[in-house]
Tab-separated table of C-alpha atoms in Angstrom:
chain	number	residue	atom	x	y	z
U	245	UNK	CA	50.315	24.209	9.103
U	246	UNK	CA	48.714	23.064	12.198
U	247	UNK	CA	51.010	20.294	14.417
U	248	UNK	CA	48.182	18.047	14.547
U	249	UNK	CA	50.358	15.390	16.575
U	250	UNK	CA	50.087	17.683	19.135
U	251	UNK	CA	46.643	18.164	18.756
U	252	UNK	CA	45.760	14.214	18.623
U	253	UNK	CA	48.648	11.960	20.330
U	254	UNK	CA	47.854	10.354	23.025
U	255	UNK	CA	43.905	11.872	22.987
U	256	UNK	CA	41.676	9.325	24.126
U	257	UNK	CA	38.878	9.377	21.357
U	258	UNK	CA	35.963	6.960	20.439
U	259	UNK	CA	34.982	6.885	16.882
U	260	UNK	CA	31.337	6.132	16.626
U	261	UNK	CA	30.533	4.042	13.350
U	262	UNK	CA	33.255	3.265	10.980
U	263	UNK	CA	30.656	2.530	7.949
U	264	UNK	CA	31.151	0.943	4.240
U	265	UNK	CA	31.686	4.082	2.411
U	266	UNK	CA	35.367	5.034	2.825
U	267	UNK	CA	34.845	8.554	5.222
U	268	UNK	CA	34.796	6.375	8.376
U	269	UNK	CA	38.209	4.098	7.738
U	270	UNK	CA	39.846	7.622	6.535
U	271	UNK	CA	38.792	9.154	9.727
U	272	UNK	CA	40.092	6.146	11.702
U	273	UNK	CA	43.009	6.459	9.978
U	274	UNK	CA	43.834	9.999	10.346
U	275	UNK	CA	43.142	9.768	14.120
U	276	UNK	CA	45.779	6.612	14.482
U	277	UNK	CA	48.372	8.404	12.039
U	278	UNK	CA	48.526	11.178	14.738
U	279	UNK	CA	48.675	8.908	17.529
U	280	UNK	CA	45.440	9.421	19.206
U	281	UNK	CA	44.082	6.382	21.208
U	282	UNK	CA	41.481	5.305	19.192
U	283	UNK	CA	38.340	3.231	20.042
U	284	UNK	CA	35.945	2.509	17.096
U	285	UNK	CA	32.648	0.978	17.813
U	286	UNK	CA	29.793	0.215	15.113
U	287	UNK	CA	26.421	-1.558	15.203
U	288	UNK	CA	27.757	-3.750	12.745
U	289	UNK	CA	29.813	-7.327	12.909
U	290	UNK	CA	33.236	-8.085	11.825
U	291	UNK	CA	32.242	-9.621	9.307
U	292	UNK	CA	30.191	-6.963	7.699
U	293	UNK	CA	33.371	-4.525	8.103
U	294	UNK	CA	36.150	-7.004	7.013
U	295	UNK	CA	37.150	-4.989	4.291
U	296	UNK	CA	37.137	-1.660	6.104
U	297	UNK	CA	39.089	-3.457	9.121
U	298	UNK	CA	41.898	-4.811	6.358
U	299	UNK	CA	42.542	-1.359	5.354
U	300	UNK	CA	43.579	-0.213	9.229
U	301	UNK	CA	45.189	-3.473	10.489
U	302	UNK	CA	48.378	-1.743	10.035
U	303	UNK	CA	47.468	0.515	13.331
U	304	UNK	CA	48.209	-0.843	16.405
U	305	UNK	CA	46.459	2.094	18.339
U	306	UNK	CA	43.226	1.119	17.068
U	307	UNK	CA	40.791	-0.950	19.384
U	308	UNK	CA	37.298	-2.348	17.831
U	309	UNK	CA	34.331	-2.965	19.750
U	310	UNK	CA	31.800	-4.260	16.930
U	311	UNK	CA	28.301	-5.738	16.637
U	312	UNK	CA	27.196	-3.258	19.199
U	313	UNK	CA	27.471	-0.161	21.063
U	314	UNK	CA	28.668	-0.207	24.696
U	315	UNK	CA	28.209	3.198	27.364
U	316	UNK	CA	31.460	2.515	28.525
U	317	UNK	CA	32.694	3.257	25.652
U	318	UNK	CA	31.744	6.684	25.927
U	319	UNK	CA	32.787	7.613	29.287
U	320	UNK	CA	36.317	9.273	29.914
U	321	UNK	CA	37.069	9.887	26.483
U	322	UNK	CA	38.586	13.250	25.350
U	323	UNK	CA	36.755	13.212	22.251
U	324	UNK	CA	33.658	11.654	20.656
U	325	UNK	CA	33.485	11.469	16.446
U	326	UNK	CA	29.761	10.395	15.705
U	327	UNK	CA	28.383	9.670	11.985
U	328	UNK	CA	26.592	12.016	10.287
U	329	UNK	CA	23.791	9.689	10.820
U	330	UNK	CA	23.843	9.658	14.492
U	331	UNK	CA	21.442	11.553	16.400
U	332	UNK	CA	22.533	13.937	18.939
U	333	UNK	CA	20.002	12.461	20.993
U	334	UNK	CA	21.539	8.950	20.735
U	335	UNK	CA	21.993	7.420	24.549
U	336	UNK	CA	25.581	7.075	23.529
U	337	UNK	CA	26.393	10.776	22.904
U	338	UNK	CA	24.092	11.788	25.719
U	339	UNK	CA	26.755	9.464	28.159
U	340	UNK	CA	29.517	11.260	26.922
U	341	UNK	CA	28.263	15.101	27.140
U	342	UNK	CA	26.875	13.679	31.151
U	343	UNK	CA	31.055	12.568	31.146
U	344	UNK	CA	31.869	16.402	29.961
U	345	UNK	CA	32.973	15.072	26.288
U	346	UNK	CA	32.666	17.122	23.080
U	347	UNK	CA	31.253	15.679	19.634
U	348	UNK	CA	32.957	16.661	16.275
U	349	UNK	CA	31.085	15.810	13.009
U	350	UNK	CA	32.359	14.402	10.325
U	351	UNK	CA	31.818	15.095	6.339
U	352	UNK	CA	28.982	13.895	3.665
U	353	UNK	CA	31.490	13.246	0.301
U	354	UNK	CA	31.608	9.610	-0.292
U	355	UNK	CA	34.948	8.114	0.531
U	356	UNK	CA	36.551	11.532	1.623
U	357	UNK	CA	37.799	11.894	5.014
U	358	UNK	CA	37.358	15.582	5.987
U	359	UNK	CA	40.024	14.800	8.495
U	360	UNK	CA	42.837	14.175	6.419
U	361	UNK	CA	42.142	17.561	4.851
U	362	UNK	CA	43.690	18.898	7.968
U	363	UNK	CA	47.104	17.482	6.766
U	364	UNK	CA	47.281	19.574	3.586
U	365	UNK	CA	44.811	22.567	4.539
U	366	UNK	CA	46.406	26.114	4.112
U	367	UNK	CA	45.248	29.367	6.092
U	368	UNK	CA	44.031	30.902	2.770
U	369	UNK	CA	42.284	27.580	1.900
U	370	UNK	CA	38.693	27.204	0.768
U	371	UNK	CA	36.437	24.282	2.027
U	372	UNK	CA	33.685	23.402	0.243
U	373	UNK	CA	31.434	20.895	1.729
U	374	UNK	CA	27.927	19.449	1.131
U	375	UNK	CA	26.372	19.006	4.338
U	376	UNK	CA	23.227	17.300	5.117
U	377	UNK	CA	20.848	18.001	8.366
U	378	UNK	CA	22.384	15.523	10.511
U	379	UNK	CA	25.926	17.443	10.120
U	380	UNK	CA	24.326	20.978	10.221
U	381	UNK	CA	22.188	20.009	13.548
U	382	UNK	CA	25.856	20.023	15.451
U	383	UNK	CA	26.786	23.658	14.381
U	384	UNK	CA	24.004	25.113	17.092
U	385	UNK	CA	25.433	23.117	19.846
U	386	UNK	CA	27.839	25.544	22.328
U	387	UNK	CA	30.247	22.969	22.670
U	388	UNK	CA	30.357	20.555	20.025
U	389	UNK	CA	33.166	21.502	18.043
U	390	UNK	CA	35.740	22.385	20.495
U	391	UNK	CA	38.877	20.408	20.453
U	392	UNK	CA	41.888	22.066	21.973
U	393	UNK	CA	40.282	26.097	21.587
U	394	UNK	CA	40.532	25.145	17.405
U	395	UNK	CA	36.923	24.840	16.549
U	396	UNK	CA	33.976	26.303	18.985
U	397	UNK	CA	30.384	25.987	18.482
U	398	UNK	CA	28.033	27.263	17.448
U	399	UNK	CA	29.365	28.230	13.899
U	400	UNK	CA	28.079	28.392	10.403
U	401	UNK	CA	30.449	28.650	7.322
U	402	UNK	CA	31.461	32.345	6.146
U	403	UNK	CA	29.724	31.304	2.971
U	404	UNK	CA	26.404	29.027	3.350
U	405	UNK	CA	24.114	27.836	0.486
U	406	UNK	CA	20.823	26.871	0.758
U	407	UNK	CA	19.652	24.920	-2.034
U	408	UNK	CA	15.896	24.049	-1.873
U	409	UNK	CA	13.466	22.846	1.378
U	410	UNK	CA	11.433	19.655	0.714
U	411	UNK	CA	10.565	16.631	2.869
U	412	UNK	CA	12.883	13.739	3.400
U	413	UNK	CA	14.380	11.945	5.973
U	414	UNK	CA	11.132	11.843	8.067
U	415	UNK	CA	11.728	8.410	9.189
U	416	UNK	CA	14.665	9.853	11.137
U	417	UNK	CA	12.865	13.070	12.549
U	418	UNK	CA	9.905	11.555	13.738
U	419	UNK	CA	7.415	12.618	10.668
U	420	UNK	CA	8.715	16.114	12.050
U	421	UNK	CA	9.258	18.668	9.335
U	422	UNK	CA	9.992	21.542	11.928
U	423	UNK	CA	12.655	19.391	13.343
U	424	UNK	CA	14.375	18.708	9.911
U	425	UNK	CA	14.432	22.493	9.022
U	426	UNK	CA	15.642	23.854	12.272
U	427	UNK	CA	18.667	21.455	11.737
U	428	UNK	CA	19.149	22.543	8.367
U	429	UNK	CA	19.059	26.418	8.975
U	430	UNK	CA	22.318	25.797	11.426
U	431	UNK	CA	24.277	25.969	8.096
U	432	UNK	CA	23.286	30.176	8.537
U	433	UNK	CA	22.116	30.890	11.105
U	434	UNK	CA	24.961	31.483	13.280
U	435	UNK	CA	27.068	33.715	10.336
U	436	UNK	CA	28.242	37.208	11.025
U	437	UNK	CA	27.474	40.469	8.676
U	438	UNK	CA	30.613	40.062	7.027
U	439	UNK	CA	29.202	36.360	6.114
U	440	UNK	CA	26.955	35.510	2.676
U	441	UNK	CA	24.104	33.640	2.185
U	442	UNK	CA	22.753	32.222	-1.356
U	443	UNK	CA	19.626	31.161	-1.068
U	444	UNK	CA	17.508	29.364	-3.959
U	445	UNK	CA	14.309	30.737	-4.362
U	446	UNK	CA	12.663	27.484	-3.762
U	447	UNK	CA	13.631	27.515	-0.193
U	448	UNK	CA	12.308	31.448	0.754
U	449	UNK	CA	8.703	30.326	1.597
U	450	UNK	CA	10.326	27.990	4.098
U	451	UNK	CA	13.071	29.875	5.683
U	452	UNK	CA	10.574	33.097	6.000
U	453	UNK	CA	10.132	32.259	9.384
U	454	UNK	CA	14.224	32.761	10.278
U	455	UNK	CA	14.262	36.030	8.489
U	456	UNK	CA	14.996	38.577	11.313
U	457	UNK	CA	17.433	35.653	12.605
U	458	UNK	CA	19.506	36.107	9.495
U	459	UNK	CA	22.749	38.375	9.845
U	460	UNK	CA	24.641	37.382	6.858
U	461	UNK	CA	24.312	39.302	3.511
U	462	UNK	CA	21.673	37.587	1.255
U	463	UNK	CA	22.042	36.614	-2.370
U	464	UNK	CA	18.846	34.884	-3.946
U	465	UNK	CA	19.538	32.540	-6.765
U	466	UNK	CA	17.989	30.217	-9.064
U	467	UNK	CA	17.859	29.163	-12.921
U	468	UNK	CA	17.826	32.570	-14.444
U	469	UNK	CA	20.846	33.407	-12.618
U	470	UNK	CA	22.772	31.433	-15.074
U	471	UNK	CA	23.283	33.510	-18.564
U	472	UNK	CA	21.079	31.779	-21.161
U	473	UNK	CA	23.714	31.476	-23.782
U	474	UNK	CA	25.767	29.234	-21.176
U	475	UNK	CA	25.232	25.558	-22.132
U	476	UNK	CA	25.392	23.267	-19.465
U	477	UNK	CA	25.840	19.466	-19.967
U	478	UNK	CA	23.779	18.611	-17.412
U	479	UNK	CA	20.333	17.349	-17.855
U	480	UNK	CA	16.876	19.369	-16.434
U	481	UNK	CA	15.918	22.696	-14.846
U	482	UNK	CA	16.817	21.340	-11.287
U	483	UNK	CA	20.598	21.398	-12.727
U	484	UNK	CA	20.596	24.588	-14.412
U	485	UNK	CA	18.774	25.768	-10.875
U	486	UNK	CA	21.810	24.458	-8.933
U	487	UNK	CA	24.215	26.002	-11.167
U	488	UNK	CA	22.760	29.319	-10.432
U	489	UNK	CA	23.549	29.028	-6.541
U	490	UNK	CA	26.855	27.879	-8.021
U	491	UNK	CA	27.761	31.150	-10.080
U	492	UNK	CA	26.019	33.140	-7.222
U	493	UNK	CA	28.836	31.906	-4.926
U	494	UNK	CA	31.270	32.416	-7.219
U	495	UNK	CA	30.507	35.633	-7.975
U	496	UNK	CA	30.210	36.976	-4.537
U	497	UNK	CA	34.027	35.474	-4.232
U	498	UNK	CA	35.343	37.654	-6.553
U	499	UNK	CA	35.534	35.204	-9.511
U	500	UNK	CA	35.471	36.721	-13.315
U	501	UNK	CA	32.376	35.501	-15.301
U	502	UNK	CA	34.448	33.875	-18.022
U	503	UNK	CA	36.110	31.377	-15.702
U	504	UNK	CA	32.896	30.544	-14.222
U	505	UNK	CA	31.321	30.153	-17.675
U	506	UNK	CA	34.397	27.850	-18.495
U	507	UNK	CA	33.949	25.548	-15.372
U	508	UNK	CA	29.911	25.484	-15.716
U	509	UNK	CA	29.981	24.485	-19.272
U	510	UNK	CA	32.449	21.805	-18.588
U	511	UNK	CA	30.987	20.457	-15.559
U	512	UNK	CA	30.205	16.549	-16.100
U	513	UNK	CA	27.165	14.795	-14.496
U	514	UNK	CA	27.729	13.362	-11.259
U	515	UNK	CA	27.793	9.316	-10.862
U	516	UNK	CA	24.625	8.591	-9.468
U	517	UNK	CA	22.808	11.584	-10.653
U	518	UNK	CA	21.430	11.796	-13.959
U	519	UNK	CA	24.185	9.495	-14.902
U	520	UNK	CA	24.386	8.100	-18.636
U	521	UNK	CA	25.630	5.028	-18.252
U	522	UNK	CA	25.575	3.514	-21.790
U	523	UNK	CA	23.570	3.517	-24.906
U	524	UNK	CA	22.163	-0.133	-26.372
U	525	UNK	CA	20.843	-0.260	-29.325
U	526	UNK	CA	19.467	3.065	-29.541
U	527	UNK	CA	18.532	3.061	-26.009
U	528	UNK	CA	19.913	5.809	-23.360
U	529	UNK	CA	20.063	4.116	-19.711
U	530	UNK	CA	20.812	6.295	-16.520
U	531	UNK	CA	21.728	5.583	-13.269
U	532	UNK	CA	19.879	8.103	-11.089
U	533	UNK	CA	20.115	6.259	-7.752
U	534	UNK	CA	20.767	9.100	-5.356
U	535	UNK	CA	17.326	10.010	-6.039
U	536	UNK	CA	15.823	8.849	-2.768
U	537	UNK	CA	12.557	10.915	-2.473
U	538	UNK	CA	9.958	11.275	-4.633
U	539	UNK	CA	10.753	15.151	-5.989
U	540	UNK	CA	14.443	14.034	-7.033
U	541	UNK	CA	12.246	10.990	-9.037
U	542	UNK	CA	9.903	13.625	-10.359
U	543	UNK	CA	13.153	15.686	-11.910
U	544	UNK	CA	14.237	13.164	-13.076
U	545	UNK	CA	11.415	11.958	-15.326
U	546	UNK	CA	10.623	15.671	-16.029
U	547	UNK	CA	14.389	16.599	-17.265
U	548	UNK	CA	14.298	13.119	-19.424
U	549	UNK	CA	10.995	13.757	-21.547
U	550	UNK	CA	11.907	17.359	-21.925
U	551	UNK	CA	15.503	17.266	-23.381
U	552	UNK	CA	16.396	13.632	-24.225
U	553	UNK	CA	13.532	11.194	-25.361
U	554	UNK	CA	12.668	10.855	-28.779
U	555	UNK	CA	10.833	7.603	-27.476
U	556	UNK	CA	9.389	7.109	-23.845
U	557	UNK	CA	10.636	6.303	-20.663
U	558	UNK	CA	11.312	3.294	-18.911
U	559	UNK	CA	11.491	4.034	-14.812
U	560	UNK	CA	12.770	1.380	-12.409
U	561	UNK	CA	11.762	2.525	-8.639
U	562	UNK	CA	10.910	1.650	-5.645
U	563	UNK	CA	12.265	0.378	-2.171
U	564	UNK	CA	11.955	1.232	1.554
U	565	UNK	CA	9.771	3.628	2.624
U	566	UNK	CA	11.107	6.992	4.666
U	567	UNK	CA	8.175	8.261	5.885
U	568	UNK	CA	7.948	10.818	2.847
U	569	UNK	CA	4.449	11.649	0.624
U	570	UNK	CA	4.740	9.465	-2.419
U	571	UNK	CA	1.431	10.654	-3.666
U	572	UNK	CA	2.992	13.270	-6.296
U	573	UNK	CA	5.343	10.588	-7.712
U	574	UNK	CA	1.993	9.203	-9.082
U	575	UNK	CA	0.602	11.835	-11.751
U	576	UNK	CA	4.726	11.936	-12.773
U	577	UNK	CA	4.729	8.002	-13.480
U	578	UNK	CA	1.505	8.097	-15.250
U	579	UNK	CA	2.478	11.393	-17.469
U	580	UNK	CA	6.231	10.657	-17.950
U	581	UNK	CA	6.418	6.679	-18.376
U	582	UNK	CA	6.239	4.119	-20.747
U	583	UNK	CA	6.871	1.298	-18.318
U	584	UNK	CA	7.560	1.342	-15.062
U	585	UNK	CA	9.110	-1.489	-13.079
U	586	UNK	CA	8.977	-1.460	-8.872
U	587	UNK	CA	11.681	-3.128	-6.896
U	588	UNK	CA	10.026	-4.864	-3.818
U	589	UNK	CA	9.828	-2.748	-0.315
U	590	UNK	CA	7.711	-0.456	1.954
U	591	UNK	CA	8.067	2.333	-0.101
U	592	UNK	CA	6.361	0.360	-3.012
U	593	UNK	CA	3.758	-0.924	-1.175
U	594	UNK	CA	3.030	2.393	0.500
U	595	UNK	CA	2.879	3.774	-3.306
U	596	UNK	CA	0.440	1.202	-4.197
U	597	UNK	CA	-1.813	1.042	-1.442
U	598	UNK	CA	-2.347	4.839	-2.727
U	599	UNK	CA	-2.864	3.764	-6.377
U	600	UNK	CA	-3.584	0.254	-7.081
U	601	UNK	CA	-4.201	0.846	-10.823
U	602	UNK	CA	-0.655	2.537	-11.116
U	603	UNK	CA	0.186	-0.421	-13.975
U	604	UNK	CA	3.266	-1.001	-12.468
U	605	UNK	CA	5.378	-4.313	-12.341
U	606	UNK	CA	6.721	-5.356	-8.976
U	607	UNK	CA	10.041	-7.450	-8.955
U	608	UNK	CA	12.208	-8.789	-6.179
U	609	UNK	CA	15.480	-8.402	-7.532
U	610	UNK	CA	17.758	-5.273	-9.288
U	611	UNK	CA	18.546	-7.729	-11.805
U	612	UNK	CA	15.246	-8.640	-12.849
U	613	UNK	CA	14.475	-4.886	-12.974
U	614	UNK	CA	16.973	-4.569	-15.470
U	615	UNK	CA	16.068	-7.098	-17.745
U	616	UNK	CA	12.303	-6.536	-17.740
U	617	UNK	CA	13.128	-2.952	-17.992
U	618	UNK	CA	15.369	-3.951	-21.185
U	619	UNK	CA	12.484	-5.898	-22.681
U	620	UNK	CA	10.248	-3.071	-22.884
U	621	UNK	CA	12.433	-0.383	-24.190
U	622	UNK	CA	12.738	0.069	-28.008
U	623	UNK	CA	15.149	2.449	-29.965
U	624	UNK	CA	14.762	5.881	-28.885
U	625	UNK	CA	13.837	4.955	-25.401
U	626	UNK	CA	15.316	5.830	-21.796
U	627	UNK	CA	15.609	3.235	-18.952
U	628	UNK	CA	16.468	5.125	-15.569
U	629	UNK	CA	17.113	3.948	-12.416
U	630	UNK	CA	15.477	6.654	-10.127
U	631	UNK	CA	13.962	4.887	-7.157
U	632	UNK	CA	12.127	7.653	-5.224
U	633	UNK	CA	13.050	5.577	-1.728
U	634	UNK	CA	15.557	4.683	0.296
U	635	UNK	CA	17.598	1.563	-0.714
U	636	UNK	CA	18.091	-0.424	2.849
U	637	UNK	CA	16.857	-3.587	2.869
U	638	UNK	CA	17.457	-4.851	-0.405
U	639	UNK	CA	21.117	-3.243	-0.922
U	640	UNK	CA	23.895	-1.981	1.629
U	641	UNK	CA	23.138	2.069	0.469
U	642	UNK	CA	22.320	3.709	-2.313
U	643	UNK	CA	25.821	3.925	-3.882
U	644	UNK	CA	25.775	0.161	-3.300
U	645	UNK	CA	22.535	0.079	-5.522
U	646	UNK	CA	23.869	2.353	-8.153
U	647	UNK	CA	26.921	0.256	-8.470
U	648	UNK	CA	25.214	-3.056	-9.073
U	649	UNK	CA	22.531	-1.425	-11.515
U	650	UNK	CA	25.645	-0.297	-13.190
U	651	UNK	CA	27.089	-3.912	-13.695
U	652	UNK	CA	24.005	-5.335	-14.544
U	653	UNK	CA	23.897	-2.656	-17.316
U	654	UNK	CA	27.248	-3.697	-19.070
U	655	UNK	CA	26.057	-6.893	-19.186
U	656	UNK	CA	23.235	-6.149	-21.772
U	657	UNK	CA	23.495	-7.208	-24.959
């Protein structure tokens, strides 16, 4: 096991972003526990981060600079730990680089600090990580992941999975879809011939331009990779597609099909992804808050109408615009929904400009949206929160949106 105290004790580390989801808290606690001289800086104020500060109050070796970043906090540091949503061209990261420092990326699983896994990981352990484009962007940096010679970039995992490629986060990428793709392909671009790349069929056209750069053994997978006799608990063809990629990975690791079948057939829906919250008077209510793109909402509506519904679907959607094309959502709403209630926001405004006669009701709170949807629903119908847009403005994040939805649904009688 690594001697983590020897690695981190006395090191001057700046953590850029504490956040509200638990990952930042876990990272800070990990570094403090192993003796780092830690400085945490965040754009949020002390009042906004009160719960996080309470969780870390036992550590005397953490200094907090809140309510904004200062350039001097990124100078003369041994290590900079940046949040996944912080771009590598941030002026503060640029300051750290100019000062000769290196950047370590965090994880992307709610409430889980990846750094704390170092305390338990063994040489023969498997690490499974869900990585977004912001995290993959650092994989291509020559010095991004160097910590005392343990981690060195550029890197890619031994087994990489590229599921699909659809527009997202274009507000972050300034409407440059190629820049978004360039970050994502770092997940496989630095693999070796002994590594494995599993690619979903949907992503193949997008990856064509990188075909000559792929060194790993490539496995193409989709829903057909899952034997038709295997019964999934997950709704929708998109989930069978995802399961196909998981099956391909497991087989590449030499896992027996009987073991894979048992796991796949018993895998329960993940919270926030077509999660059945409850049924009330024959009305099934689903939480799909993680659907923050039009494409995600379209597959949710398709799944519900194809596999579940005896009646109709009442959709709760809307929110903040991320610079995505929402026009494809219009025919899906018209085809698959009985009623549609939209949360006010810039994305909703954009959608209604594209189709003023869409016939959706716009409300200013989630509570009102839930009550209106419930009024419209009849026995055999389904209500689904599948926003298609971002949560910022009305909610802290998509998880907050989902948790509020679950609380409101619990109160329905």
